[in-house]
Amino acid sequence: MIELSWTYFFQIVNILILYLVLRHYLYKPVNDFIARRREYTEGLLNEAKESYARAKELQEQAEAQLNEARREAQALIEQAVDQGKKMAAEIIEEARSEEAVRRERFQREMEEAKNRAIQELRQEVARLSVKVAEKILEQNLTPQAHQQLIENVLERMDDLYVN
């Protein structure tokens, strides 16, 4: 059978004491160190996650601001285009108004020139009539020659007024 000796018993006691000493001075500090290291790495991981979340949020804000800036720029461009169109329309309208004023002035000037020409023609007709009358008075005309002279004068007057 198995013999139990005191050496076995001391070896078992020594192993138990060694276990307790190692547990107290080695396992516990190593486990505490590992636990602290785990907490530290978890803290770093949580900080990294928070930093990532903040960075993501900042990126979204930056994108939103960029989109807003693009919308504002587009609105400014559209506003500038609208103003350009309005200015072009105003310039065209002003040109049309000026053209209408020039046309009216030209028509007035033409009417005045026409009236002056008619007045000059009337004066010329009157002068010619006086000359014709002088010639008639210088000559003794028969009634037929007198009638012929009147018709010639009237034809000349018609030609002058019509043309």
GROMACS .gro file of N, CA and C in nm:
model
  489
    1MET      N    1   0.079  -0.118   0.000
    1MET     CA    2   0.000   0.000   0.000
    1MET      C    3   0.084   0.126   0.000
    2ILE      N    4   0.017   0.233   0.016
    2ILE     CA    5   0.090   0.358   0.005
    2ILE      C    6   0.134   0.396   0.146
    3GLU      N    7   0.251   0.433   0.148
    3GLU     CA    8   0.304   0.476   0.273
    3GLU      C    9   0.297   0.627   0.280
    4LEU      N   10   0.253   0.668   0.391
    4LEU     CA   11   0.247   0.812   0.410
    4LEU      C   12   0.365   0.852   0.496
    5SER      N   13   0.436   0.936   0.443
    5SER     CA   14   0.549   0.984   0.521
    5SER      C   15   0.531   1.132   0.544
    6TRP      N   16   0.609   1.169   0.640
    6TRP     CA   17   0.598   1.310   0.677
    6TRP      C   18   0.652   1.400   0.566
    7THR      N   19   0.733   1.353   0.488
    7THR     CA   20   0.786   1.436   0.380
    7THR      C   21   0.678   1.473   0.280
    8TYR      N   22   0.592   1.378   0.257
    8TYR     CA   23   0.480   1.411   0.167
    8TYR      C   24   0.392   1.519   0.226
    9PHE      N   25   0.372   1.503   0.352
    9PHE     CA   26   0.288   1.599   0.419
    9PHE      C   27   0.353   1.738   0.414
   10PHE      N   28   0.483   1.749   0.440
   10PHE     CA   29   0.553   1.877   0.435
   10PHE      C   30   0.555   1.933   0.293
   11GLN      N   31   0.566   1.847   0.200
   11GLN     CA   32   0.566   1.894   0.060
   11GLN      C   33   0.429   1.956   0.024
   12ILE      N   34   0.324   1.891   0.071
   12ILE     CA   35   0.190   1.944   0.045
   12ILE      C   36   0.173   2.077   0.115
   13VAL      N   37   0.220   2.087   0.239
   13VAL     CA   38   0.209   2.213   0.314
   13VAL      C   39   0.295   2.319   0.245
   14ASN      N   40   0.414   2.284   0.201
   14ASN     CA   41   0.501   2.379   0.130
   14ASN      C   42   0.435   2.427   0.000
   15ILE      N   43   0.374   2.337  -0.069
   15ILE     CA   44   0.307   2.376  -0.194
   15ILE      C   45   0.193   2.472  -0.163
   16LEU      N   46   0.117   2.444  -0.055
   16LEU     CA   47   0.007   2.534  -0.017
   16LEU      C   48   0.060   2.670   0.023
   17ILE      N   49   0.166   2.672   0.098
   17ILE     CA   50   0.224   2.801   0.140
   17ILE      C   51   0.277   2.875   0.017
   18LEU      N   52   0.347   2.799  -0.069
   18LEU     CA   53   0.398   2.861  -0.193
   18LEU      C   54   0.283   2.917  -0.275
   19TYR      N   55   0.176   2.841  -0.282
   19TYR     CA   56   0.058   2.887  -0.357
   19TYR      C   57   0.004   3.016  -0.297
   20LEU      N   58  -0.013   3.021  -0.165
   20LEU     CA   59  -0.066   3.140  -0.097
   20LEU      C   60   0.028   3.259  -0.114
   21VAL      N   61   0.157   3.236  -0.101
   21VAL     CA   62   0.254   3.345  -0.118
   21VAL      C   63   0.253   3.395  -0.261
   22LEU      N   64   0.258   3.301  -0.354
   22LEU     CA   65   0.256   3.342  -0.496
   22LEU      C   66   0.125   3.413  -0.530
   23ARG      N   67   0.019   3.362  -0.473
   23ARG     CA   68  -0.110   3.425  -0.500
   23ARG      C   69  -0.111   3.566  -0.445
   24HIS      N   70  -0.060   3.583  -0.325
   24HIS     CA   71  -0.063   3.715  -0.262
   24HIS      C   72   0.037   3.810  -0.330
   25TYR      N   73   0.157   3.766  -0.359
   25TYR     CA   74   0.261   3.856  -0.410
   25TYR      C   75   0.274   3.855  -0.561
   26LEU      N   76   0.223   3.757  -0.629
   26LEU     CA   77   0.241   3.751  -0.773
   26LEU      C   78   0.108   3.755  -0.847
   27TYR      N   79   0.020   3.661  -0.821
   27TYR     CA   80  -0.104   3.653  -0.898
   27TYR      C   81  -0.192   3.774  -0.876
   28LYS      N   82  -0.208   3.815  -0.749
   28LYS     CA   83  -0.295   3.928  -0.721
   28LYS      C   84  -0.241   4.056  -0.787
   29PRO      N   85  -0.114   4.092  -0.772
   29PRO     CA   86  -0.065   4.213  -0.839
   29PRO      C   87  -0.072   4.203  -0.991
   30VAL      N   88  -0.040   4.085  -1.041
   30VAL     CA   89  -0.048   4.069  -1.187
   30VAL      C   90  -0.192   4.082  -1.232
   31ASN      N   91  -0.285   4.020  -1.160
   31ASN     CA   92  -0.427   4.032  -1.196
   31ASN      C   93  -0.475   4.177  -1.181
   32ASP      N   94  -0.430   4.244  -1.073
   32ASP     CA   95  -0.465   4.386  -1.057
   32ASP      C   96  -0.408   4.469  -1.172
   33PHE      N   97  -0.280   4.441  -1.208
   33PHE     CA   98  -0.218   4.512  -1.319
   33PHE      C   99  -0.294   4.487  -1.448
   34ILE      N  100  -0.332   4.363  -1.472
   34ILE     CA  101  -0.407   4.329  -1.593
   34ILE      C  102  -0.543   4.397  -1.592
   35ALA      N  103  -0.607   4.401  -1.474
   35ALA     CA  104  -0.738   4.467  -1.464
   35ALA      C  105  -0.725   4.617  -1.491
   36ARG      N  106  -0.620   4.679  -1.427
   36ARG     CA  107  -0.599   4.822  -1.452
   36ARG      C  108  -0.566   4.848  -1.599
   37ARG      N  109  -0.486   4.761  -1.656
   37ARG     CA  110  -0.450   4.775  -1.798
   37ARG      C  111  -0.575   4.761  -1.884
   38ARG      N  112  -0.661   4.666  -1.850
   38ARG     CA  113  -0.786   4.645  -1.923
   38ARG      C  114  -0.873   4.771  -1.912
   39GLU      N  115  -0.885   4.826  -1.788
   39GLU     CA  116  -0.964   4.947  -1.769
   39GLU      C  117  -0.905   5.063  -1.849
   40TYR      N  118  -0.771   5.072  -1.847
   40TYR     CA  119  -0.705   5.179  -1.921
   40TYR      C  120  -0.731   5.166  -2.071
   41THR      N  121  -0.716   5.045  -2.123
   41THR     CA  122  -0.739   5.026  -2.267
   41THR      C  123  -0.886   5.047  -2.301
   42GLU      N  124  -0.977   5.004  -2.211
   42GLU     CA  125  -1.119   5.029  -2.235
   42GLU      C  126  -1.148   5.178  -2.232
   43GLY      N  127  -1.082   5.250  -2.139
   43GLY     CA  128  -1.097   5.395  -2.134
   43GLY      C  129  -1.048   5.459  -2.263
   44LEU      N  130  -0.930   5.414  -2.309
   44LEU     CA  131  -0.878   5.467  -2.436
   44LEU      C  132  -0.971   5.435  -2.551
   45LEU      N  133  -1.023   5.313  -2.549
   45LEU     CA  134  -1.116   5.273  -2.655
   45LEU      C  135  -1.242   5.359  -2.651
   46ASN      N  136  -1.294   5.383  -2.529
   46ASN     CA  137  -1.412   5.470  -2.516
   46ASN      C  138  -1.382   5.612  -2.562
   47GLU      N  139  -1.262   5.663  -2.523
   47GLU     CA  140  -1.223   5.797  -2.568
   47GLU      C  141  -1.213   5.802  -2.720
   48ALA      N  142  -1.156   5.696  -2.777
   48ALA     CA  143  -1.143   5.691  -2.923
   48ALA      C  144  -1.281   5.689  -2.988
   49LYS      N  145  -1.374   5.612  -2.928
   49LYS     CA  146  -1.510   5.609  -2.983
   49LYS      C  147  -1.575   5.746  -2.972
   50GLU      N  148  -1.556   5.813  -2.856
   50GLU     CA  149  -1.613   5.946  -2.839
   50GLU      C  150  -1.550   6.045  -2.937
   51SER      N  151  -1.417   6.035  -2.953
   51SER     CA  152  -1.348   6.123  -3.048
   51SER      C  153  -1.399   6.099  -3.189
   52TYR      N  154  -1.417   5.972  -3.222
   52TYR     CA  155  -1.470   5.939  -3.354
   52TYR      C  156  -1.610   5.995  -3.372
   53ALA      N  157  -1.693   5.981  -3.267
   53ALA     CA  158  -1.829   6.034  -3.275
   53ALA      C  159  -1.826   6.186  -3.290
   54ARG      N  160  -1.738   6.254  -3.213
   54ARG     CA  161  -1.726   6.400  -3.224
   54ARG      C  162  -1.676   6.439  -3.363
   55ALA      N  163  -1.577   6.364  -3.412
   55ALA     CA  164  -1.524   6.393  -3.546
   55ALA      C  165  -1.633   6.373  -3.652
   56LYS      N  166  -1.710   6.267  -3.635
   56LYS     CA  167  -1.819   6.240  -3.729
   56LYS      C  168  -1.921   6.355  -3.724
   57GLU      N  169  -1.954   6.399  -3.602
   57GLU     CA  170  -2.049   6.509  -3.585
   57GLU      C  171  -1.994   6.637  -3.648
   58LEU      N  172  -1.865   6.664  -3.623
   58LEU     CA  173  -1.803   6.783  -3.682
   58LEU      C  174  -1.801   6.775  -3.834
   59GLN      N  175  -1.776   6.655  -3.885
   59GLN     CA  176  -1.777   6.636  -4.030
   59GLN      C  177  -1.916   6.664  -4.085
   60GLU      N  178  -2.019   6.613  -4.018
   60GLU     CA  179  -2.156   6.637  -4.062
   60GLU      C  180  -2.189   6.786  -4.057
   61GLN      N  181  -2.144   6.853  -3.949
   61GLN     CA  182  -2.167   6.998  -3.940
   61GLN      C  183  -2.095   7.072  -4.052
   62ALA      N  184  -1.971   7.030  -4.080
   62ALA     CA  185  -1.895   7.094  -4.187
   62ALA      C  186  -1.964   7.073  -4.322
   63GLU      N  187  -2.013   6.950  -4.344
   63GLU     CA  188  -2.085   6.923  -4.468
   63GLU      C  189  -2.212   7.005  -4.477
   64ALA      N  190  -2.283   7.018  -4.364
   64ALA     CA  191  -2.405   7.099  -4.363
   64ALA      C  192  -2.371   7.245  -4.392
   65GLN      N  193  -2.263   7.295  -4.332
   65GLN     CA  194  -2.222   7.433  -4.359
   65GLN      C  195  -2.180   7.450  -4.504
   66LEU      N  196  -2.110   7.352  -4.557
   66LEU     CA  197  -2.069   7.357  -4.697
   66LEU      C  198  -2.191   7.358  -4.789
   67ASN      N  199  -2.287   7.272  -4.759
   67ASN     CA  200  -2.410   7.270  -4.839
   67ASN      C  201  -2.484   7.402  -4.829
   68GLU      N  202  -2.487   7.459  -4.709
   68GLU     CA  203  -2.553   7.589  -4.689
   68GLU      C  204  -2.480   7.697  -4.769
   69ALA      N  205  -2.346   7.692  -4.765
   69ALA     CA  206  -2.267   7.790  -4.842
   69ALA      C  207  -2.293   7.774  -4.991
   70ARG      N  208  -2.305   7.649  -5.036
   70ARG     CA  209  -2.335   7.626  -5.178
   70ARG      C  210  -2.473   7.681  -5.214
   71ARG      N  211  -2.571   7.658  -5.125
   71ARG     CA  212  -2.706   7.710  -5.150
   71ARG      C  213  -2.704   7.863  -5.155
   72GLU      N  214  -2.630   7.922  -5.061
   72GLU     CA  215  -2.621   8.068  -5.059
   72GLU      C  216  -2.553   8.120  -5.185
   73ALA      N  217  -2.445   8.052  -5.226
   73ALA     CA  218  -2.375   8.092  -5.349
   73ALA      C  219  -2.468   8.079  -5.469
   74GLN      N  220  -2.543   7.970  -5.475
   74GLN     CA  221  -2.637   7.951  -5.585
   74GLN      C  222  -2.743   8.060  -5.583
   75ALA      N  223  -2.791   8.094  -5.463
   75ALA     CA  224  -2.891   8.200  -5.451
   75ALA      C  225  -2.833   8.334  -5.497
   76LEU      N  226  -2.707   8.360  -5.460
   76LEU     CA  227  -2.642   8.484  -5.503
   76LEU      C  228  -2.625   8.487  -5.655
   77ILE      N  229  -2.589   8.373  -5.712
   77ILE     CA  230  -2.574   8.365  -5.857
   77ILE      C  231  -2.708   8.391  -5.924
   78GLU      N  232  -2.813   8.326  -5.873
   78GLU     CA  233  -2.946   8.346  -5.931
   78GLU      C  234  -2.990   8.491  -5.915
   79GLN      N  235  -2.959   8.550  -5.800
   79GLN     CA  236  -2.995   8.690  -5.778
   79GLN      C  237  -2.919   8.780  -5.876
   80ALA      N  238  -2.791   8.751  -5.896
   80ALA     CA  239  -2.712   8.830  -5.991
   80ALA      C  240  -2.765   8.815  -6.132
   81VAL      N  241  -2.803   8.693  -6.169
   81VAL     CA  242  -2.861   8.670  -6.302
   81VAL      C  243  -2.991   8.747  -6.317
   82ASP      N  244  -3.075   8.741  -6.213
   82ASP     CA  245  -3.202   8.816  -6.217
   82ASP      C  246  -3.177   8.965  -6.229
   83GLN      N  247  -3.081   9.015  -6.152
   83GLN     CA  248  -3.048   9.158  -6.161
   83GLN      C  249  -2.996   9.192  -6.300
   84GLY      N  250  -2.914   9.104  -6.355
   84GLY     CA  251  -2.863   9.126  -6.491
   84GLY      C  252  -2.976   9.131  -6.592
   85LYS      N  253  -3.071   9.039  -6.576
   85LYS     CA  254  -3.185   9.038  -6.668
   85LYS      C  255  -3.267   9.165  -6.652
   86LYS      N  256  -3.286   9.207  -6.526
   86LYS     CA  257  -3.362   9.331  -6.502
   86LYS      C  258  -3.290   9.450  -6.563
   87MET      N  259  -3.157   9.454  -6.542
   87MET     CA  260  -3.081   9.565  -6.598
   87MET      C  261  -3.088   9.564  -6.750
   88ALA      N  262  -3.078   9.444  -6.809
   88ALA     CA  263  -3.087   9.434  -6.955
   88ALA      C  264  -3.224   9.481  -7.002
   89ALA      N  265  -3.329   9.440  -6.931
   89ALA     CA  266  -3.464   9.483  -6.968
   89ALA      C  267  -3.477   9.634  -6.954
   90GLU      N  268  -3.420   9.690  -6.847
   90GLU     CA  269  -3.426   9.835  -6.828
   90GLU      C  270  -3.350   9.907  -6.939
   91ILE      N  271  -3.234   9.855  -6.975
   91ILE     CA  272  -3.155   9.917  -7.082
   91ILE      C  273  -3.231   9.911  -7.213
   92ILE      N  274  -3.291   9.794  -7.240
   92ILE     CA  275  -3.369   9.780  -7.364
   92ILE      C  276  -3.487   9.875  -7.363
   93GLU      N  277  -3.556   9.883  -7.249
   93GLU     CA  278  -3.671   9.973  -7.239
   93GLU      C  279  -3.627  10.118  -7.256
   94GLU      N  280  -3.514  10.152  -7.195
   94GLU     CA  281  -3.462  10.289  -7.209
   94GLU      C  282  -3.426  10.318  -7.354
   95ALA      N  283  -3.363  10.220  -7.420
   95ALA     CA  284  -3.329  10.238  -7.562
   95ALA      C  285  -3.455  10.254  -7.646
   96ARG      N  286  -3.557  10.176  -7.614
   96ARG     CA  287  -3.683  10.190  -7.689
   96ARG      C  288  -3.745  10.327  -7.665
   97SER      N  289  -3.741  10.372  -7.540
   97SER     CA  290  -3.795  10.505  -7.509
   97SER      C  291  -3.719  10.613  -7.585
   98GLU      N  292  -3.586  10.603  -7.582
   98GLU     CA  293  -3.505  10.701  -7.654
   98GLU      C  294  -3.534  10.694  -7.803
   99GLU      N  295  -3.550  10.573  -7.854
   99GLU     CA  296  -3.579  10.558  -7.997
   99GLU      C  297  -3.714  10.620  -8.029
  100ALA      N  298  -3.813  10.601  -7.940
  100ALA     CA  299  -3.945  10.660  -7.963
  100ALA      C  300  -3.937  10.812  -7.959
  101VAL      N  301  -3.858  10.865  -7.865
  101VAL     CA  302  -3.841  11.011  -7.857
  101VAL      C  303  -3.774  11.062  -7.984
  102ARG      N  304  -3.669  10.992  -8.029
  102ARG     CA  305  -3.601  11.033  -8.153
  102ARG      C  306  -3.695  11.026  -8.272
  103ARG      N  307  -3.776  10.920  -8.275
  103ARG     CA  308  -3.870  10.905  -8.386
  103ARG      C  309  -3.971  11.021  -8.385
  104GLU      N  310  -4.024  11.053  -8.266
  104GLU     CA  311  -4.118  11.165  -8.258
  104GLU      C  312  -4.050  11.295  -8.300
  105ARG      N  313  -3.928  11.317  -8.253
  105ARG     CA  314  -3.855  11.438  -8.291
  105ARG      C  315  -3.832  11.441  -8.441
  106PHE      N  316  -3.792  11.326  -8.499
  106PHE     CA  317  -3.771  11.319  -8.643
  106PHE      C  318  -3.900  11.349  -8.718
  107GLN      N  319  -4.011  11.291  -8.669
  107GLN     CA  320  -4.139  11.317  -8.735
  107GLN      C  321  -4.177  11.465  -8.725
  108ARG      N  322  -4.153  11.526  -8.608
  108ARG     CA  323  -4.180  11.670  -8.594
  108ARG      C  324  -4.094  11.751  -8.689
  109GLU      N  325  -3.964  11.713  -8.694
  109GLU     CA  326  -3.873  11.784  -8.784
  109GLU      C  327  -3.917  11.767  -8.929
  110MET      N  328  -3.958  11.644  -8.963
  110MET     CA  329  -4.006  11.620  -9.101
  110MET      C  330  -4.132  11.702  -9.129
  111GLU      N  331  -4.221  11.706  -9.031
  111GLU     CA  332  -4.345  11.783  -9.048
  111GLU      C  333  -4.312  11.932  -9.063
  112GLU      N  334  -4.218  11.979  -8.980
  112GLU     CA  335  -4.178  12.119  -8.990
  112GLU      C  336  -4.113  12.147  -9.125
  113ALA      N  337  -4.026  12.055  -9.171
  113ALA     CA  338  -3.962  12.073  -9.301
  113ALA      C  339  -4.066  12.072  -9.412
  114LYS      N  340  -4.165  11.983  -9.399
  114LYS     CA  341  -4.272  11.976  -9.499
  114LYS      C  342  -4.350  12.107  -9.500
  115ASN      N  343  -4.384  12.155  -9.378
  115ASN     CA  344  -4.459  12.282  -9.370
  115ASN      C  345  -4.378  12.398  -9.427
  116ARG      N  346  -4.246  12.399  -9.399
  116ARG     CA  347  -4.161  12.505  -9.456
  116ARG      C  348  -4.158  12.495  -9.607
  117ALA      N  349  -4.146  12.369  -9.657
  117ALA     CA  350  -4.144  12.350  -9.802
  117ALA      C  351  -4.275  12.396  -9.864
  118ILE      N  352  -4.387  12.362  -9.799
  118ILE     CA  353  -4.518  12.406  -9.852
  118ILE      C  354  -4.526  12.558  -9.849
  119GLN      N  355  -4.477  12.616  -9.739
  119GLN     CA  356  -4.480  12.763  -9.730
  119GLN      C  357  -4.394  12.825  -9.840
  120GLU      N  358  -4.276  12.765  -9.861
  120GLU     CA  359  -4.188  12.816  -9.967
  120GLU      C  360  -4.254  12.800 -10.103
  121LEU      N  361  -4.321  12.686 -10.123
  121LEU     CA  362  -4.390  12.664 -10.250
  121LEU      C  363  -4.502  12.766 -10.269
  122ARG      N  364  -4.573  12.794 -10.161
  122ARG     CA  365  -4.680  12.894 -10.172
  122ARG      C  366  -4.622  13.030 -10.208
  123GLN      N  367  -4.510  13.061 -10.144
  123GLN     CA  368  -4.447  13.189 -10.176
  123GLN      C  369  -4.401  13.190 -10.321
  124GLU      N  370  -4.345  13.075 -10.363
  124GLU     CA  371  -4.300  13.065 -10.503
  124GLU      C  372  -4.419  13.076 -10.597
  125VAL      N  373  -4.531  13.011 -10.563
  125VAL     CA  374  -4.651  13.019 -10.647
  125VAL      C  375  -4.701  13.163 -10.651
  126ALA      N  376  -4.698  13.227 -10.535
  126ALA     CA  377  -4.744  13.366 -10.532
  126ALA      C  378  -4.652  13.453 -10.618
  127ARG      N  379  -4.523  13.430 -10.609
  127ARG     CA  380  -4.429  13.507 -10.690
  127ARG      C  381  -4.452  13.481 -10.837
  128LEU      N  382  -4.470  13.349 -10.870
  128LEU     CA  383  -4.498  13.315 -11.010
  128LEU      C  384  -4.630  13.376 -11.056
  129SER      N  385  -4.727  13.377 -10.966
  129SER     CA  386  -4.857  13.436 -11.002
  129SER      C  387  -4.841  13.585 -11.032
  130VAL      N  388  -4.759  13.649 -10.950
  130VAL     CA  389  -4.736  13.792 -10.974
  130VAL      C  390  -4.667  13.811 -11.108
  131LYS      N  391  -4.568  13.726 -11.141
  131LYS     CA  392  -4.500  13.736 -11.270
  131LYS      C  393  -4.598  13.711 -11.384
  132VAL      N  394  -4.683  13.610 -11.365
  132VAL     CA  395  -4.782  13.579 -11.469
  132VAL      C  396  -4.875  13.698 -11.487
  133ALA      N  397  -4.915  13.755 -11.374
  133ALA     CA  398  -5.005  13.871 -11.383
  133ALA      C  399  -4.936  13.986 -11.454
  134GLU      N  400  -4.806  14.003 -11.425
  134GLU     CA  401  -4.734  14.109 -11.493
  134GLU      C  402  -4.730  14.084 -11.643
  135LYS      N  403  -4.706  13.959 -11.681
  135LYS     CA  404  -4.701  13.926 -11.823
  135LYS      C  405  -4.838  13.946 -11.888
  136ILE      N  406  -4.941  13.911 -11.813
  136ILE     CA  407  -5.076  13.928 -11.868
  136ILE      C  408  -5.104  14.076 -11.890
  137LEU      N  409  -5.064  14.151 -11.792
  137LEU     CA  410  -5.088  14.294 -11.805
  137LEU      C  411  -5.006  14.355 -11.918
  138GLU      N  412  -4.889  14.298 -11.943
  138GLU     CA  413  -4.807  14.348 -12.051
  138GLU      C  414  -4.865  14.309 -12.186
  139GLN      N  415  -4.932  14.201 -12.191
  139GLN     CA  416  -4.988  14.154 -12.318
  139GLN      C  417  -5.139  14.169 -12.314
  140ASN      N  418  -5.190  14.192 -12.426
  140ASN     CA  419  -5.335  14.192 -12.439
  140ASN      C  420  -5.374  14.051 -12.480
  141LEU      N  421  -5.441  13.983 -12.390
  141LEU     CA  422  -5.476  13.845 -12.418
  141LEU      C  423  -5.622  13.835 -12.455
  142THR      N  424  -5.646  13.740 -12.538
  142THR     CA  425  -5.784  13.710 -12.572
  142THR      C  426  -5.841  13.626 -12.459
  143PRO      N  427  -5.973  13.615 -12.451
  143PRO     CA  428  -6.030  13.533 -12.345
  143PRO      C  429  -5.980  13.389 -12.349
  144GLN      N  430  -5.959  13.333 -12.467
  144GLN     CA  431  -5.909  13.195 -12.476
  144GLN      C  432  -5.764  13.187 -12.426
  145ALA      N  433  -5.681  13.279 -12.461
  145ALA     CA  434  -5.542  13.279 -12.415
  145ALA      C  435  -5.537  13.300 -12.264
  146HIS      N  436  -5.630  13.386 -12.216
  146HIS     CA  437  -5.638  13.410 -12.073
  146HIS      C  438  -5.674  13.280 -12.000
  147GLN      N  439  -5.773  13.208 -12.051
  147GLN     CA  440  -5.815  13.080 -11.992
  147GLN      C  441  -5.701  12.978 -11.998
  148GLN      N  442  -5.630  12.973 -12.110
  148GLN     CA  443  -5.518  12.881 -12.126
  148GLN      C  444  -5.408  12.913 -12.023
  149LEU      N  445  -5.380  13.039 -12.001
  149LEU     CA  446  -5.280  13.082 -11.905
  149LEU      C  447  -5.319  13.041 -11.763
  150ILE      N  448  -5.446  13.057 -11.729
  150ILE     CA  449  -5.495  13.018 -11.596
  150ILE      C  450  -5.480  12.867 -11.577
  151GLU      N  451  -5.514  12.789 -11.678
  151GLU     CA  452  -5.502  12.643 -11.668
  151GLU      C  453  -5.356  12.601 -11.652
  152ASN      N  454  -5.267  12.667 -11.724
  152ASN     CA  455  -5.124  12.636 -11.711
  152ASN      C  456  -5.074  12.664 -11.569
  153VAL      N  457  -5.117  12.777 -11.514
  153VAL     CA  458  -5.076  12.812 -11.378
  153VAL      C  459  -5.130  12.710 -11.278
  154LEU      N  460  -5.257  12.671 -11.296
  154LEU     CA  461  -5.317  12.571 -11.206
  154LEU      C  462  -5.246  12.436 -11.217
  155GLU      N  463  -5.209  12.396 -11.336
  155GLU     CA  464  -5.135  12.270 -11.353
  155GLU      C  465  -5.000  12.276 -11.283
  156ARG      N  466  -4.933  12.389 -11.297
  156ARG     CA  467  -4.803  12.404 -11.230
  156ARG      C  468  -4.820  12.397 -11.078
  157MET      N  469  -4.925  12.460 -11.029
  157MET     CA  470  -4.951  12.457 -10.885
  157MET      C  471  -4.980  12.314 -10.839
  158ASP      N  472  -5.060  12.242 -10.918
  158ASP     CA  473  -5.088  12.102 -10.883
  158ASP      C  474  -4.959  12.020 -10.883
  159ASP      N  475  -4.877  12.041 -10.985
  159ASP     CA  476  -4.751  11.967 -10.992
  159ASP      C  477  -4.663  11.997 -10.870
  160LEU      N  478  -4.661  12.123 -10.832
  160LEU     CA  479  -4.578  12.162 -10.717
  160LEU      C  480  -4.631  12.102 -10.587
  161TYR      N  481  -4.763  12.107 -10.566
  161TYR     CA  482  -4.821  12.056 -10.441
  161TYR      C  483  -4.822  11.903 -10.437
  162VAL      N  484  -4.847  11.840 -10.550
  162VAL     CA  485  -4.856  11.694 -10.552
  162VAL      C  486  -4.716  11.633 -10.539
  163ASN      N  487  -4.623  11.685 -10.609
  163ASN     CA  488  -4.488  11.628 -10.607
  163ASN      C  489  -4.412  11.684 -10.491
   0.00000   0.00000   0.00000
